[in-house]
CSV table of C-alpha atoms in Angstrom, one decimal:
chain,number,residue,atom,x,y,z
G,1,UNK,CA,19.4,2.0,-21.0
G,2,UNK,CA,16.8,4.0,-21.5
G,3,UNK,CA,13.7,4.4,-18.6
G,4,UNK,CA,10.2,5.3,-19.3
G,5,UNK,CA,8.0,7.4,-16.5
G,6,UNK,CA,4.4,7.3,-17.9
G,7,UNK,CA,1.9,9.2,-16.7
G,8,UNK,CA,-1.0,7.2,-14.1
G,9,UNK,CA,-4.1,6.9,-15.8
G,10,UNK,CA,-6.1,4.8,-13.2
G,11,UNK,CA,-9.0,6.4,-11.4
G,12,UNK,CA,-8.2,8.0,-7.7
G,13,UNK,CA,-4.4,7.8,-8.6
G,14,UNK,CA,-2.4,10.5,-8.1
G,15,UNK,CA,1.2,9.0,-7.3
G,16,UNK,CA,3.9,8.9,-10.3
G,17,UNK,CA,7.1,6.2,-10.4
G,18,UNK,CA,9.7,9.0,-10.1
G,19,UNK,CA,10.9,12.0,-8.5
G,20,UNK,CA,13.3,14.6,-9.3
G,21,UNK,CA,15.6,12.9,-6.9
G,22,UNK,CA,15.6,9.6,-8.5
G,23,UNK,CA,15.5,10.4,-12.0
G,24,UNK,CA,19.0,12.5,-11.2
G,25,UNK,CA,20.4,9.2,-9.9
G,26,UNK,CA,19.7,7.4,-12.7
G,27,UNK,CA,21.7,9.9,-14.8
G,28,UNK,CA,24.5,9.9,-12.9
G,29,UNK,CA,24.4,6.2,-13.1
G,30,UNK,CA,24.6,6.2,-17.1
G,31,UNK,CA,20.6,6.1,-17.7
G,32,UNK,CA,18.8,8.3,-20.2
G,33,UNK,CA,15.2,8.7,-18.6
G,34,UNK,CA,12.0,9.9,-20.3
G,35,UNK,CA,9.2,11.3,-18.5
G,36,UNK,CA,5.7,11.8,-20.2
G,37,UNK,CA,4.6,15.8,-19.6
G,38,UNK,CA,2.4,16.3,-17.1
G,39,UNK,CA,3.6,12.8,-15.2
G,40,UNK,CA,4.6,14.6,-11.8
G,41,UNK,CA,1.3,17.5,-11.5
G,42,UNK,CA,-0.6,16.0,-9.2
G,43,UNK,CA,2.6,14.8,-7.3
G,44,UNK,CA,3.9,18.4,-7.4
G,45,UNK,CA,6.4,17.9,-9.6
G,46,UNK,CA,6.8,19.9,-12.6
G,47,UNK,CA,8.5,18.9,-15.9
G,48,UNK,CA,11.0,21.7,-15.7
G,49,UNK,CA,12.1,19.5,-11.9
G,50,UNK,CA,12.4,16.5,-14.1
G,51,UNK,CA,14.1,18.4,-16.9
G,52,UNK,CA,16.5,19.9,-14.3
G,53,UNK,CA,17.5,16.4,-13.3
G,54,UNK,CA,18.3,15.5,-16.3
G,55,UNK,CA,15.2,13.5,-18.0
G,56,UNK,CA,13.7,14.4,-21.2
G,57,UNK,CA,10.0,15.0,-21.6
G,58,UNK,CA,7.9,13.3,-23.9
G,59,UNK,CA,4.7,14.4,-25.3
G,60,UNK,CA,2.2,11.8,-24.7
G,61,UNK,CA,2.9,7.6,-23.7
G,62,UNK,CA,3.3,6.7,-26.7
G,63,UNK,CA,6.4,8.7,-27.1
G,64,UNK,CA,7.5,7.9,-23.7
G,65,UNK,CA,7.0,4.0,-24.3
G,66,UNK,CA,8.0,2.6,-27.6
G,67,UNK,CA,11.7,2.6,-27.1
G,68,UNK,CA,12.1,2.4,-23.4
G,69,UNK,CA,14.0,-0.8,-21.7
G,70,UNK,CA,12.9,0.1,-18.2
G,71,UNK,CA,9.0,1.0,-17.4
G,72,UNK,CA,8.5,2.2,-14.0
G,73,UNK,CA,4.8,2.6,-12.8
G,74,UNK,CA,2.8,3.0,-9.8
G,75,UNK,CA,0.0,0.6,-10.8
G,76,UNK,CA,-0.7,-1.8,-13.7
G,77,UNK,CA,-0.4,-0.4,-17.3
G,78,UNK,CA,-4.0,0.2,-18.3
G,79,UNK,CA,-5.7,-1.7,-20.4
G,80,UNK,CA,-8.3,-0.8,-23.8
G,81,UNK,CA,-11.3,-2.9,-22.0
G,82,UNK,CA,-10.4,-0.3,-19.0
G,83,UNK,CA,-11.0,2.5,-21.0
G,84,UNK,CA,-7.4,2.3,-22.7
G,85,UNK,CA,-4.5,3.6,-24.5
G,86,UNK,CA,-3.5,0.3,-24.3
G,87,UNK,CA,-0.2,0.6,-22.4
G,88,UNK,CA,1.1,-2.7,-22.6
G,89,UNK,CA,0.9,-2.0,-26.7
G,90,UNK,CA,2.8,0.4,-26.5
G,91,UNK,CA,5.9,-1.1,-25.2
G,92,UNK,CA,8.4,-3.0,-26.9
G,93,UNK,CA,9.2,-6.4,-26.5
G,94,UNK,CA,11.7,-7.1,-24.4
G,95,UNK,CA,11.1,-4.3,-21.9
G,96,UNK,CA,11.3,-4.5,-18.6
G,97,UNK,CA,8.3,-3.3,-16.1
G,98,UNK,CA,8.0,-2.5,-12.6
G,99,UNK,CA,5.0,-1.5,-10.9
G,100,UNK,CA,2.5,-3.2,-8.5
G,101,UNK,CA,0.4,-5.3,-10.8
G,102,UNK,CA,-1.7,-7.4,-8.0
G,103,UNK,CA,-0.7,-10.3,-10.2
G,104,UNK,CA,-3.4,-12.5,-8.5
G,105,UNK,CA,-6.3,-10.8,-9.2
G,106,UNK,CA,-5.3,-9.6,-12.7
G,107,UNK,CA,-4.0,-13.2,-14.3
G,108,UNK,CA,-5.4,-12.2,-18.0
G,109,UNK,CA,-3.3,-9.1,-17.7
G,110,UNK,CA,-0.1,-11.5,-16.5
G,111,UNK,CA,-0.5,-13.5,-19.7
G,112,UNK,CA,-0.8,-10.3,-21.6
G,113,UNK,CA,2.6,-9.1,-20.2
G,114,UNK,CA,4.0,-12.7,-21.3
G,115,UNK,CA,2.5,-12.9,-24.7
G,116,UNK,CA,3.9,-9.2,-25.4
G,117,UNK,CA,7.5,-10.3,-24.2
G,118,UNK,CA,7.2,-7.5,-21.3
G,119,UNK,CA,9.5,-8.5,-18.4
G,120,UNK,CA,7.4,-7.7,-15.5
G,121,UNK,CA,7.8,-7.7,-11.9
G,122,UNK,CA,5.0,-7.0,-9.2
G,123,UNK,CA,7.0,-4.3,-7.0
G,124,UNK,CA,4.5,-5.1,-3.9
G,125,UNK,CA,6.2,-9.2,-4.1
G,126,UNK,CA,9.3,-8.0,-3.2
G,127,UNK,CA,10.6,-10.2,0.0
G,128,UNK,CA,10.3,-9.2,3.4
G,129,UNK,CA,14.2,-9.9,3.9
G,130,UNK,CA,16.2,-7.3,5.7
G,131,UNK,CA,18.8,-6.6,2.3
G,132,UNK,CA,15.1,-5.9,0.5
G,133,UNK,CA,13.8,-3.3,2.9
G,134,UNK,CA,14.5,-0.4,1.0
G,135,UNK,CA,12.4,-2.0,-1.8
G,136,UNK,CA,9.4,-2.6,0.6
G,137,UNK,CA,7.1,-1.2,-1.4
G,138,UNK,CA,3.7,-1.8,0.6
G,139,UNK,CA,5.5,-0.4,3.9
G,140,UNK,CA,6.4,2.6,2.7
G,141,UNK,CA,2.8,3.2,1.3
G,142,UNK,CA,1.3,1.4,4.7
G,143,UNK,CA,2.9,4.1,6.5
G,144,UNK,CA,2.0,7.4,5.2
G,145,UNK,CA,-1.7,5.3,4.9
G,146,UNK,CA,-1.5,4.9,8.6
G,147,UNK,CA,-0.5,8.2,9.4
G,148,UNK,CA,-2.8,10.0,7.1
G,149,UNK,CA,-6.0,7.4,8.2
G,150,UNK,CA,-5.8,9.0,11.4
G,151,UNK,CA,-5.9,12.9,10.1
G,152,UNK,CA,-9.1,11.6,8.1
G,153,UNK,CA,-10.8,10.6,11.5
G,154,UNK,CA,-9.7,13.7,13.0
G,155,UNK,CA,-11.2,15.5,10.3
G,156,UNK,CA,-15.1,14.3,10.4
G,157,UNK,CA,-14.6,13.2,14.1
G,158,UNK,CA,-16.8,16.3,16.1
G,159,UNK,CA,-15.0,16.7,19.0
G,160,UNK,CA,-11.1,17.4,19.8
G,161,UNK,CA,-8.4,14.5,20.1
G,162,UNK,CA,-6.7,15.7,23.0
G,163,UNK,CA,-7.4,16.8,26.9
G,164,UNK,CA,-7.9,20.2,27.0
G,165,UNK,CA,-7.9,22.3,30.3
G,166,UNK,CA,-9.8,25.3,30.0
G,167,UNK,CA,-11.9,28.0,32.3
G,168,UNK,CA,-14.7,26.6,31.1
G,169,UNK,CA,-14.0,23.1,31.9
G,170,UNK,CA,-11.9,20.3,30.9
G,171,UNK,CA,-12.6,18.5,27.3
G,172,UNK,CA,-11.4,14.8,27.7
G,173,UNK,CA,-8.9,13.2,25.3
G,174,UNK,CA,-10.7,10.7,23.0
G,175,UNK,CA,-10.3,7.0,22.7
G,176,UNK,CA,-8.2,6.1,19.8
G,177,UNK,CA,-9.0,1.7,18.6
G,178,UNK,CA,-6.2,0.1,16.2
G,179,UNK,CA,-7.0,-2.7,14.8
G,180,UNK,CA,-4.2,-4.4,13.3
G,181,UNK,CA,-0.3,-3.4,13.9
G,182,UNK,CA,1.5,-3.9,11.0
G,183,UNK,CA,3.3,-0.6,9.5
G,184,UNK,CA,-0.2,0.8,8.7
G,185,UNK,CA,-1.3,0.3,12.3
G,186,UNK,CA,2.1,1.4,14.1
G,187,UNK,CA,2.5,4.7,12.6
G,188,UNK,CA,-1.3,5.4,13.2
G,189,UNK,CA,-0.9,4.4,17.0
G,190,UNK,CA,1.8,6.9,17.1
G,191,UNK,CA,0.2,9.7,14.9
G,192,UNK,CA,-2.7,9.2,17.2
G,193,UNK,CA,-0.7,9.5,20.5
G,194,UNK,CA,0.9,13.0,19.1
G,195,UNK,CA,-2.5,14.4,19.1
G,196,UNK,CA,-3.2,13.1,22.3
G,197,UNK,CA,-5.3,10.4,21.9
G,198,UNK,CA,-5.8,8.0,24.3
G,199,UNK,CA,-4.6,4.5,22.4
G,200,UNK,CA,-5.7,0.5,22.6
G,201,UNK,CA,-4.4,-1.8,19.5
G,202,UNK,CA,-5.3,-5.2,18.9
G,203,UNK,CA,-3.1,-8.0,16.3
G,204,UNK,CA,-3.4,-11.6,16.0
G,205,UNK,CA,0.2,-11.8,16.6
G,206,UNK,CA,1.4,-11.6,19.7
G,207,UNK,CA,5.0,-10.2,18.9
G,208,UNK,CA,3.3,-7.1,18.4
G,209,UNK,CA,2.5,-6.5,21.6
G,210,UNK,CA,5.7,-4.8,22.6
G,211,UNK,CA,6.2,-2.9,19.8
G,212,UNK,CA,2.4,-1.2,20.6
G,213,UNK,CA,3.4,-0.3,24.1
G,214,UNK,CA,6.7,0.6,22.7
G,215,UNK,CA,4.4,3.4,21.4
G,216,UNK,CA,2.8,4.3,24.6
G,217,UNK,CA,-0.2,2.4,23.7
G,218,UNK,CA,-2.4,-0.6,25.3
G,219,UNK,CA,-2.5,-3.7,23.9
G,220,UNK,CA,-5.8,-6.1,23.9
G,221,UNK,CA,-5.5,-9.3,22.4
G,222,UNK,CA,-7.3,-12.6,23.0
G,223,UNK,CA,-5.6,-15.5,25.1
G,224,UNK,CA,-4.9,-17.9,22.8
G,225,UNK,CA,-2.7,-20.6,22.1
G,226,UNK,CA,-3.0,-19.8,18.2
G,227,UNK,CA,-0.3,-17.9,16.5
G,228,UNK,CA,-1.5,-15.7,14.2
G,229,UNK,CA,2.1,-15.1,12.1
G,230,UNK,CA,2.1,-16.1,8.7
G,231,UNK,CA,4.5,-16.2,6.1
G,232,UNK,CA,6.9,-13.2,5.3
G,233,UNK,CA,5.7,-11.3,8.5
G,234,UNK,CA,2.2,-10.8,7.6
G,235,UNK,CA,-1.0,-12.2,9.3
G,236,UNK,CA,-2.4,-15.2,8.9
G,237,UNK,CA,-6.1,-15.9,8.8
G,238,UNK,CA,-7.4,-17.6,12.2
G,239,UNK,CA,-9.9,-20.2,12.8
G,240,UNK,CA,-13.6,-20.0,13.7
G,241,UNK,CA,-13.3,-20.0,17.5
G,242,UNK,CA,-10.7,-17.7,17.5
G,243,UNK,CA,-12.8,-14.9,15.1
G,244,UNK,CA,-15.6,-15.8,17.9
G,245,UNK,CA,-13.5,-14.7,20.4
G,246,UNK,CA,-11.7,-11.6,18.8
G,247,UNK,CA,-15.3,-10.5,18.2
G,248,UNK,CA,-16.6,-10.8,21.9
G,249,UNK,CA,-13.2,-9.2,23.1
G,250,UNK,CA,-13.8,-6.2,20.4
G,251,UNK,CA,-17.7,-6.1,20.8
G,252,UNK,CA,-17.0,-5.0,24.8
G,253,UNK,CA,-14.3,-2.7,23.8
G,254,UNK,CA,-15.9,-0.8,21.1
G,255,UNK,CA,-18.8,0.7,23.1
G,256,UNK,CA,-16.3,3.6,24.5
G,257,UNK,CA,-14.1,4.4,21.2
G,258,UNK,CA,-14.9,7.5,19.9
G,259,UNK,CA,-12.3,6.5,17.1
G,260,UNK,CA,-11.2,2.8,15.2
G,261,UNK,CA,-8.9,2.6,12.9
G,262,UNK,CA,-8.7,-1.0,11.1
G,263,UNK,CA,-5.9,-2.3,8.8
G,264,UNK,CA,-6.2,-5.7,8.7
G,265,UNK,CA,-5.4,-7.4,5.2
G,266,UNK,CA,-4.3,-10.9,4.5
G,267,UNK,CA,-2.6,-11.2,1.1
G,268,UNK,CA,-4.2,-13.0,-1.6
G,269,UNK,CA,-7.1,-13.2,0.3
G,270,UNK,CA,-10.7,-10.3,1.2
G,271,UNK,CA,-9.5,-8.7,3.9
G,272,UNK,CA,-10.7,-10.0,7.2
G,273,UNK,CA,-14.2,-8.7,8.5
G,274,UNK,CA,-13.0,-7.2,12.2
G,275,UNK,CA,-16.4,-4.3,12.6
G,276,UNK,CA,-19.8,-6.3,12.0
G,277,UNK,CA,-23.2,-4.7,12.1
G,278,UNK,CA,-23.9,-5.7,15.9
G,279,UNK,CA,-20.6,-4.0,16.7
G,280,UNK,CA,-21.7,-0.8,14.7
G,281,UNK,CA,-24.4,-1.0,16.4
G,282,UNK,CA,-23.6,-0.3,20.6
G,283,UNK,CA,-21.1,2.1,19.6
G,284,UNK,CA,-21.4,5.5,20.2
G,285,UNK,CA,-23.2,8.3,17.5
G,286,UNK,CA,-20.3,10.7,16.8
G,287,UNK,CA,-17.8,8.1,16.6
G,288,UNK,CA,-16.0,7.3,13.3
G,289,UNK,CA,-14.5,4.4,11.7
G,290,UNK,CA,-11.8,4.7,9.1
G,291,UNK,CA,-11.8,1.2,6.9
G,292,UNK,CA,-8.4,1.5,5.6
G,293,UNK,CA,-9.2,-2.2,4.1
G,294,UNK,CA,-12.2,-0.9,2.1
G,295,UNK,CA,-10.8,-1.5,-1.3
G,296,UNK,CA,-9.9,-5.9,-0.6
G,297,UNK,CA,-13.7,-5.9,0.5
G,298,UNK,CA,-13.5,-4.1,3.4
G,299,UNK,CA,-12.7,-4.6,7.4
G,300,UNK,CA,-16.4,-3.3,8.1
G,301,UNK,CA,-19.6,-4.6,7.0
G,302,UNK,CA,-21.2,-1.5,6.2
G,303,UNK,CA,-18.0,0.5,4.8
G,304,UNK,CA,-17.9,1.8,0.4
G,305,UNK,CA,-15.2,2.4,-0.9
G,306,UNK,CA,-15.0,6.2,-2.1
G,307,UNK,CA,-17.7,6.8,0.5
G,308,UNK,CA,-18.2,8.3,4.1
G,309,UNK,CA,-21.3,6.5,4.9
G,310,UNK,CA,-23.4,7.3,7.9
G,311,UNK,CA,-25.0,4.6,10.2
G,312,UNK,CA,-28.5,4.6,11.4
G,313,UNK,CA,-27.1,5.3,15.2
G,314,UNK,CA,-24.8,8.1,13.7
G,315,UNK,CA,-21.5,6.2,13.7
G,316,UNK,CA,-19.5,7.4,10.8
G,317,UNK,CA,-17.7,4.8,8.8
G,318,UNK,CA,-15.2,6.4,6.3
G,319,UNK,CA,-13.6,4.4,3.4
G,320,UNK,CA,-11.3,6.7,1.4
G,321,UNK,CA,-10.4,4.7,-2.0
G,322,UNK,CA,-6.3,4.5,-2.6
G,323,UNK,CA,-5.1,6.3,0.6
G,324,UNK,CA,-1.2,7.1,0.3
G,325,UNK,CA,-2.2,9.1,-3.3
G,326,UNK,CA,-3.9,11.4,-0.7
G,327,UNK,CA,0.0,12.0,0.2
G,328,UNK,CA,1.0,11.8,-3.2
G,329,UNK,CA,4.2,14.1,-3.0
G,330,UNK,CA,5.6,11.9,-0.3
G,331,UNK,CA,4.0,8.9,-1.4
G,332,UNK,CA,5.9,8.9,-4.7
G,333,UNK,CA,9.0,10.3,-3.7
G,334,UNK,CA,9.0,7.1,-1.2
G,335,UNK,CA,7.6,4.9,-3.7
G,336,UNK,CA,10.3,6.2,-6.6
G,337,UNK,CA,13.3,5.1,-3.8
G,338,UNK,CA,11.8,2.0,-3.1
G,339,UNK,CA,12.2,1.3,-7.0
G,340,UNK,CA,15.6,3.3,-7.0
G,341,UNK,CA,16.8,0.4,-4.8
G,342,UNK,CA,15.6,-2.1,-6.4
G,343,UNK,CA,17.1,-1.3,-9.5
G,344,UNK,CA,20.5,0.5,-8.4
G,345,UNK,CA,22.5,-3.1,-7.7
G,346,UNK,CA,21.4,-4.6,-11.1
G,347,UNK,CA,22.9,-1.4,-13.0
G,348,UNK,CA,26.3,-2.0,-14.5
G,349,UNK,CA,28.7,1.0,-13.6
G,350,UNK,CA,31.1,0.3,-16.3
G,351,UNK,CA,28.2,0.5,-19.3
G,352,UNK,CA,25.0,1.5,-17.5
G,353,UNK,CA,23.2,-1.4,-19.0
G,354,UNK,CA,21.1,-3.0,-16.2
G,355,UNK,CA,21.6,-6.9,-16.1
G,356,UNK,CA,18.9,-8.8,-14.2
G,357,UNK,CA,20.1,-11.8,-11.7
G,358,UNK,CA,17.6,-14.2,-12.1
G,359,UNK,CA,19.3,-16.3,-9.4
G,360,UNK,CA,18.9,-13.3,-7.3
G,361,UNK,CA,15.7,-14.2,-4.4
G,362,UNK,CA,14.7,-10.8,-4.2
G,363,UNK,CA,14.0,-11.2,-8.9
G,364,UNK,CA,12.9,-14.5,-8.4
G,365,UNK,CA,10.1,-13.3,-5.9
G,366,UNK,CA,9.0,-10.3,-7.9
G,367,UNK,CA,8.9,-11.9,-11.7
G,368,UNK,CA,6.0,-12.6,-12.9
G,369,UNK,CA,7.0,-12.9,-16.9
G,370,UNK,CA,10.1,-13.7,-18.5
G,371,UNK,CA,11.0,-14.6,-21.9
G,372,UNK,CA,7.1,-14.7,-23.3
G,373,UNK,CA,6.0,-17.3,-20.3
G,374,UNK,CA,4.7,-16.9,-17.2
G,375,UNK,CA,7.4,-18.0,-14.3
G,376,UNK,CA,5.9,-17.0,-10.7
G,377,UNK,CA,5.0,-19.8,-8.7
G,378,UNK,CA,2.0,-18.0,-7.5
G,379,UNK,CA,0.9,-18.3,-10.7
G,380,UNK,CA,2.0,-21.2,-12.6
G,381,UNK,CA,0.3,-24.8,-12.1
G,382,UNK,CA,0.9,-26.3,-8.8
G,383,UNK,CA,1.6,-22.7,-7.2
G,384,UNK,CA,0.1,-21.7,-4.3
């Protein structure tokens, strides 16, 4: 079996599908793996790491490509509209991809997959079942976004984060917002109570409630008899009077944040507006917004993506494009385990050929192609 680490062309990424960690356990499981030059720089990893674990380094995509079985990528494989090489082109048919393809929002690129015989599978469909965690995907990436959404506040936010005594007075700790607790949200209430924040979170589930305090932070939610848990553990969108309600609630509670952190996605869907312009509006100049929804459209009405835009009453609303590539080492070394997993129980440890059990939930939630057709439900007629 031979696997193929390409290098990421997209704009703003920096990740790549592999580390030196992983490609040495696909050796030693019976793998040959080929790495294009220059895939790990921006990760920090060298060739010469990859060639010490054992992979072979080849000199552009093409070479990396045209004879691989296995594709592993952080996102979709680039297309010649998109400025091109044509990476699905240069794969043969019958390979087998991995990466997070947002399969949704890129159904012309599915059918390409399907009409080139590419196996794929949509890494960020994996299952939230408890045997699948170590393939999650979108929480390992949620959590270094989390963590590292709260350093970006910290870093254009004027004043200090914690209470500090001093001769010449006492500087008080600032007021840390969350706005939605899923892993994204948990590890920035925690990174934001290290530096001594003072921490509220809000969710539209109520289960989360002790998992916020858990963290040593308040919880403010609306009193409602509407559950906000949707499918697979992920939130659900609510209805009108409830919006009206979570939008008095965080109107009142916004005028005394100096920082708000939101994270509020629903999948398949633009992400829930949580900030509006009135909101913007009473809150206080200095105080800074990090948007880490800013790429599905955006959790605040005046946030860009790529951009750090100021407000007329000097709020600063910052919406940093593709945030766990700011991490990128970690980010990929995560991100290469998570496909690791995935793969490991499929490998064959007699003959190191990797045989796919399409009976198997956690294939049967991530395929998207298979034998030149289309098969997910999400996307065939009649799915949902």
């Amino acid at each position: 079996m031979k696997i193929a680490i390409p290098k990421e062309r997209r704009e703003h990424e920096k990740r790549v599908a592999a580390s030196p960690e992983t490609v040495k356990k696909f050796v030693g499981l019976g793998a040959e793996v080929i790495v294009e030059t220059g895939a790990g720089e921006t990760s920090s990893f060298s060739d010469d790491e990859f060639k010490e674990a054992g992979a072979s380094i080849a000199g552009d995509a093409a070479a990396a490509l045209k004879d691989a079985d296995v594709i592993l990528k952080v996102q979709r494989p680039l297309t010649e509209a998109e400025g091109g090489p044509d990476e699905v082109s240069l794969m043969k048919k019958g390979a087998i991809l991995l990466s997070v393809l947002a399969p949704t929002q890129n159904k012309d690129q599915v059918q390409a997959y399907a009409d080139a015989g590419i196996e794929a599978h949509a890494m960020e469909l994996v299952p939230r079942i408890s045997r699948a965690q170590s393939m999650d995907v979108l929480s390992s990436q949620s959590n270094l976004a989390g963590y590292k959404a709260v350093l970006d506040a910290a870093a254009v936010y004027g004043k200090g984060m914690p209470m500090m005594m001093t001769a010449a007075g006492t500087i008080a700790p600032a007021k840390a917002f969350i706005m939605g607790v899923g892993v994204a949200g948990l590890q920035a209430i925690a990174t934001a109570r290290r530096l001594g924040a003072i921490v509220t979170a809000t969710d539209v589930r109520a289960a989360t409630k002790e998992q916020v305090e858990s963290l040593g932070a308040k919880f403010i939610m609306v009193e409602s008899d509407e559950s906000g848990d949707g499918d697979g553990g992920y939130a659900k969108e609510m209805s009108d009077d409830y919006k009206k309600k979570q939008a008095e609630l965080v109107f009142e509670h916004v005028k005394k944040q100096d920082i708000v952190i939101t994270t509020a996605l629903i999948p398949g869907r633009d992400a829930p507006i949580l900030i509006t312009d009135e909101m913007l509006a009473v809150m206080k100049p200095g105080s800074v917004i990090v948007d880490l929804a800013v790429e599905a459209g955006g959790n605040v009405t005046q946030s860009k993506p790529g951009e750090i835009v100021e407000t007329s009453n000097g709020v600063l609303i910052v919406g940093h494009r593709n945030v766990p590539s700011r991490l990128a080492s970690d980010a990929s070394a995560l991100y290469a385990k998570n496909l690791l997993n995935f793969l490991q129980p499929m490998i064959n440890k007699e003959n190191g050929a990797l045989e796919m059990d399409w009976e198997d939930e956690i294939i049967l939630g991530t395929g998207l192609t298979k034998d030149g057709k289309i098969v997910h439900p999400l996307l065939t007629e009649g799915g949902n």
